Each structure stands twice: as C-alpha cells, then as structure tokens.
C-alpha cells in the first residue's frame, strides 16, 4: 500500500503497520477478495508484458514494500489517462487497452451480443450510481419513506384470506373434477356433517371397551355450546326408527337366546329386516311411516344393545362376542346391519366367528342449521369450503376435545377423533404453528449477518446494520402479503415457507452490497459517503438486479400455471423478491451510510453513544481466514493434476448416480401430508390406515336428464362393464335394489315397467326400509309423497367403491378405466364419475406435466439472462450444464430421501434453478474477466480466489436459513429443507469445484478489448474505472492477470 494509514488504523496508530507482512496486513471484508488497491493493478496492467515473469514475481511478492511504493508513483501518473478511457462494463472488464504481445494498439471489434450487454449494463450502472448518491444524501428520508411504503402496503392484509381446500389448491380449476364438483354442489348439496371416532385396543370386543364407548356416548350427549346451549340432540341428523318386530305368521319365527336379550329371529328364506311395505296396504304403511319416531343418527357397536345403559353396563366378554356374531338388526334403527363392518383388524376362529378386533368405528352425523347459515351466522370450513352455522362449528371443536379427553379412560383403550372440520382446522393451525422456526431463523441469521458484515472489534462490528438488513426483509414480507391480499390472491399452506426464502435471498443481496462498499472504500479518490454509496450501487446494483430479475421472472412464469397453490406461491414470491430487491438497495443502503458515519466517529457498534477515542482494531480482526484458505489451500488443491482427474471421475460418477436415482423418483401427491405428524388428526389417519386398510375410495356416478325407464338397460350394462374393469370393489345401483323389491310384489309379476309404473313404485320404494337408503341419491322436480307417484326425476347418482390402490400407477389406471366406461354409456344428458380421491389422483396426473413445464420455462429465462450477462455462449452453456447437473442431483437426492414429485417439490425444484445459477455464474464471469493470461488453469485459479469466498458465504447463508426447518413437522418445511440442503451443497460443489476444473481445461477465451465507441458516454471524473463486479483478483497472485476494476 502507499504510505498512508489504512482505514483499519486509527489516527494514533504508528505507520509501521503500513508495511506489515501479509500475516499482519489489513485484510478485506470476508465477502471480498484480498485486492490491495487500484494503483498496483494499474502498474501491473502496463508492465505485465514488459517485465519478465520471474522479476514480476519478485517485485510484487506479498509484502514487498518497494514494489508498492513504486506502484503508487506509477499510479499517480496514470490517473489522467484512466479518466480519459470509457467506463468499464460487465463485458469489458479489464478493457483498459492492455497491449497484446504482437500488435500493440490492436483492439477487437465487439460482437453484437457483447455490444448489447455493454449498453444495458452501462445504463444500469449509471442509474444505480445516481440512486445510491440520492439515498446517501437523504439517508433518513429514504429509510423513513421505505417504512411508510411498507406500512401502507401491509394494510392490504386486512383482506387476507387462506385457502385450504385440497381441490381448490392442487387442481386446475377448469379440470373435470372441479366441473363435476360444481355441478354436485348445486344438485346434491351436502347438508350433513360426519364425525368419526376410531377406537383402538388389544381387543375391542370386551365388555370393558363397550362400556367405555357408552361413557363417550353420554359425554357427547352432554356437550353444550353457545348462548342457546346447542347440543347433540338439537344438531343431530334424524332418521326414522323402524320397529324391530312386526305382525307376521307365527310359524316364521323361532326363539333363541341372544346375549342377555331374548329375541325372535326370522326363519331362513325371509329377510331379517322385514320390509313392512311389502305386506301392508299403501295407505296403512304411509300412515305408519308418518307416526314413526325419528332418532339421532349415531352408528356404532352400541346399536347391538339398543343404547340400553342397563344392558350395556351388565355385559360380559362372552356375551359381547355372542351378540356380535349373531345380531343382524340394529336395535336403534330397525334396519339390517352387518356389524363386522364397524370392526377393524378382525380375527376369526375356525368356524368363521369373530373372536377379536383391534379397532372399531363410532360415527356421529350432524345437520347444518340452514336458518343459521341464511342469517349470516356462519363459519367457512377451510377443509371443505362448506358454510357451517357457527354453533355447529363450535360443537364440532368441543366434540373433538371430548373424544380426545382420556383423563378417565383406561390406558389400554384409545380413542382418536376426526370431525368434519378437523382437516381445515388442523391445516390452518399448522400454517401458523411453525412461527417459532421463523423467529429462530431470524435470530440466527441476524447473528450470522453481524459476524459476516462486520469485523471482530468494538467499532467495526455492525449489529445494528445487520438487524436493519433483516428488518428490510420483514418489510418485504409485509409488502408481499399486503399487496397479494389486496389483489385477492389467497394464502396457501405452501406459502408458509416464503419468509424463510426471502430471508435467505435478502441476506445474499446484503453480502453483494457490502462487498462493493468495502471494495470502493479501498480505492483512491472516494472522499465522501455520498460518492461511496453511488459507486457501491454502481458495483452491486447490476449484480443484485441480475439475480433478483432472474428469480422474479422465473416466478412470474411459474404464476401462469394451472395449479392454484403453485400460482399463489409464485405470485407471493415474485412480489416478495422484488420488494427485497427494492428495500435492500434503498433501506439497507441508507442504514449502511449511517453505520459507516458511526464508524468514522469511532463509536461502539452496539452502543452508539459510546466513543472510543484512541481506538485501533485488534490484530485478529485484520485477517480474512476464508480468503487465506481459498488462496493457499483450496485452490491449489483442487487444481492440482491428480485432483483434477479425481474430480472429473467423481463428478461423472455423481452425475450417473443422480440420473439413476432420479429415474426412481415417483409422482405422488397426498393432501394428508399437509397434516403435521404431531397433530391428533395425523394419529387418527395412522390408526384408520392400520385397522381399516381394505377400505377403498368411494365415489358417485352422476346422471341428469336421463330417459327413464328407457335407459335402464344401458345403465345395467354400464354396471357390468365397471365390474369387469376389476377396479371397482362394490357398486350399489338403486335400480338393482328396485328390481329385487319389485320381485317381492306378486301383483307386479309379468308387468312391463313403463314411466307411470316406475314413478308410482319409486315413490313407495324410496320410503321403504328396502329403498330408504337411496332417497338421498335422487333429485326430483317436486316433493316426494308416500301416497302419490314420485315427481319427475331430474338427477340421480349411484354410489361405488374402488379397490384399494397401492401406487399412483394403479390410481391412474382406475381413474381412466372408470372414465372410459362412463364415456361409452349410450345415454343422453349429463353423466360423470366423481370421488373425493379423484382430486388427488388428477393432481398426480397434472403435477408431472407442470413440473416439466415450469422447469423448462425457468431454465429458458435463466439461460437468456445468463447469456446476456456473460456475453459468452460457451460460458452460458457451461453454467447451464452446472445448473442441470445440480437439479438432477437434487432430484436424485429427493428419491433417496423419500420425497416425491408433488406441488411443493415442484416449487422447490424451480427455485433451485435460480439458486444454483448464481454459484456457477459468478465463477464463469470472473474467469471471463481475467485477461493477459494464456494458461486457463491460472485463470481458473485467479477467478476462484477472487469470488470463491463470497460464493461460499452466499451458499452457506442460504443453507443456514433453511437448516432449522429440519425440526419442523410441516410437510412444506421438511420438503424445502431437504431440497434446499441438496441444492446448496450440490450447487456449491458444481460451482466451486467442478466448474473451475472444467474451465481449466476448456474454458472460453477472455473478453475482447473494446474499441472506442462514440455512443458511449464520456469518461467520468472518477480516479478509477469501475465494473459491476465487486470481487477482484488478488494483486499478490503469481499469475499474470491483466484486469482493471
């Protein structure tokens, strides 16, 4: 250095420190390389070819005081000539007219790509310099305006809404599933809500367990909520209770012992649940039906004993087994029931009798209070999107607490709850349940940023600046949430990762700005903070613009997807990243100027009111350990001959294994993954899957405006065709039950079923015990009356159940098989197949296409931006190759880690493209900027020494921002943790290890010198020429590097 005091040294420090050895000399900021000053470089630029390499090494060896003094003299005589040259840009880094060995004054003509990039970069540099000067001149005002702007944008959060309905998140809204769902909501609206308790014990079929079920029944009946005391009795759905005994010929009965009850059983050949409508006159039957009592719809094993407390509390284990094996009629509802359907993990003896069961189902069904809904006293169930009366919704929450309350329950008997609102409630709580990880991440990043931005001494540490940098990220989050909410864009579960993502990206921008600030501070002729801020933004503005623009554009392209959840995240992310970009280049810069002013006054970093008068930095704060590691250890090691061969072979093996592993990556999406594993609902799903694995997915076949009975033969053929597909476990068409019912009426023998007869028999059938269960499957144009023919049928549905599926291939086959049969049915009008599971199955069909689409578009955007920035086709191709290898490696790691291709991983992979390009682009750009060195290996080493430390810190900060997510229970957080850990590690490997090795063999030539262009603005009055790259090669390097910064 010239014989002036370093900025690290106080005024009272002796000049002996100026000529210190490298171990004692001033080191740069950790995010920077160890460039000394521009004068030394200017000397090198002129005399690099004139001085023999050995002499150059001796003259400019580290710590050479004479060489540095001579460089100061030469540099002072060159300032005028430097001012007369055009300003350097991103493409003409080092373009100071260094002479070639043979033609002296020759300058290469710029290519069209280089010229375009030069114009764009020059314009952006000028704009950013003006912006930096304005912010520094009005630092307080700029910071205050940013705060006001963020506060105003955050007001849009008053319109904040969440969207948790699976079919409104993961499916294109123009898909067949959504179309059928909308049709269903109009024609078959759901006015009932089902709440299920799953019982688990070593053996459910014991008197003690049945008695515990009764106690829960009583506690649920005692639940009361709301000012009017809303209870189970006022909310329950009610159904007629048929008498269990009717007057039929005495010879049809035989007496038998039925547990503790004495009952009569019909002889073989008769229905156990005898249909009274078959033996009574229509008038008498209808009168009887009108007089039947209606009971609350609660189904469980308790039906076996008719909800009789005295009988239940006196049961024995033997009686329980006897009754379960012999009873066929519900003592509560009077209908025939196969009670083994209520049992799971059932064991049988040699005679086929049930001897034990590991699980049981207990169901309560409530009716939505339509009057309450119409009055506006409603709550939106986030899981289904249905409107629920507020009292009913409150009762559901209390029901869950009651079922889960095991304070008085035996320890070996467990109950698990799933109310109709559980999915939406748990999902909504999960969105905000991981706030602690955001707080911890914020605190950890504050500490990391403070350690990185500042130095290890009392004055040069920057805790307030680090905190304000994180505050700017918080403002960006508020801007994103506010503006997107104002635009009516719902907040989805996957968006909960956005704050951590913005923290990582915001910290990266801070590193770039700080690196440029430190670099400018070491240059001569920068007298004021206003000028320094302008030149800082000239350096850093283009760099953060490129990375931010790449991410914003990639997410903007992703926002064109048909998947609502992906579109919501992309819009929130694009707005948030752009807000981070604006606030870091304004709010953070303003606080940087204030903090630098504090440092010039030697005020304490933590307590600005304390001034250190005779301060000088500690010796340990002068060293940049990371830069030393790169220069003297890492770079020579990986670029040595043997290691280059090992790296190439190892990278080939890594790529091959990544491709193989990626081929095993499967497509699978399940909305249940968004339920945290620590929630009660997740445990319920685990128990249900354990004891009822044979339960397939149920659905409906919908028909409207069908000609009946003319189309019945075609419908019967459809049923047979569906059974032949072997994807249907059971199907229950109403017309098959109607045929059986009509066959028991002798008066209908040898009659032709025409429209009038169908309507007449359909009316009584739907109100009989044989057909009452199908009543909800019809929509008629009028009111159903037992004594009159049924009104015209406008719509009907047929229930079915799929066989259990093991993987997405089976699901896809089942979906296509059912839809193919439905398409072939020769009936007019509306026809469609629908199942709740189809929302997931169709998502699995779509998500693969969406992943490829977004990956291709994101890669194209990144490729174009990279090509314009680097102005080198070969370099851009190498960068994209590194990005591709990183993404393939991440995909392979996903398969190893058990992740699948779903909407969340699709988002993460698209984001990984933008993340990984930064690592490789910095190295490639630095390699292109180094001139005058023919040896590609030396150029690769100089580029890696220059930008390697900063790239490593940027990758580490990204990894650090996601590392805490490992402790989360959220599927979104866990997926992002795994994907970004892999993306950071692999991106750093390909950028810092593989790419330098490749460049050392087949790296492109450096940028051409640029001839004078009248279209360029005249040189500025700065003492040095600047570039948008804040990282410069070490002037102590032994390579002959001709570059100018």
GROMACS .gro file of C-alpha atoms in nm, residues 19 95 129 148 154 206 225 249 306 371 411 480 633 645 697 724 958:
model
   17
   19UNK     CA    1   0.446  -0.211   0.573
   95UNK     CA    2  -1.074  -0.337  -2.105
  129UNK     CA    3  -2.495   0.531  -0.917
  148UNK     CA    4  -4.412   0.428   0.531
  154UNK     CA    5  -4.925  -0.409   0.470
  206UNK     CA    6  -6.467  -5.685   2.557
  225UNK     CA    7  -7.210  -2.473   2.335
  249UNK     CA    8  -9.722  -6.550   1.072
  306UNK     CA    9  -8.014  -5.064   2.154
  371UNK     CA   10  -8.157  -2.098   0.917
  411UNK     CA   11  -5.470  -4.663   2.948
  480UNK     CA   12  -4.582  -0.925  -0.033
  633UNK     CA   13  -0.525  -2.433   0.042
  645UNK     CA   14  -0.865  -3.617  -1.265
  697UNK     CA   15  -6.205  -4.485  -0.216
  724UNK     CA   16  -6.534  -5.615  -1.547
  958UNK     CA   17  -2.898  -1.994   0.208
   0.00000   0.00000   0.00000
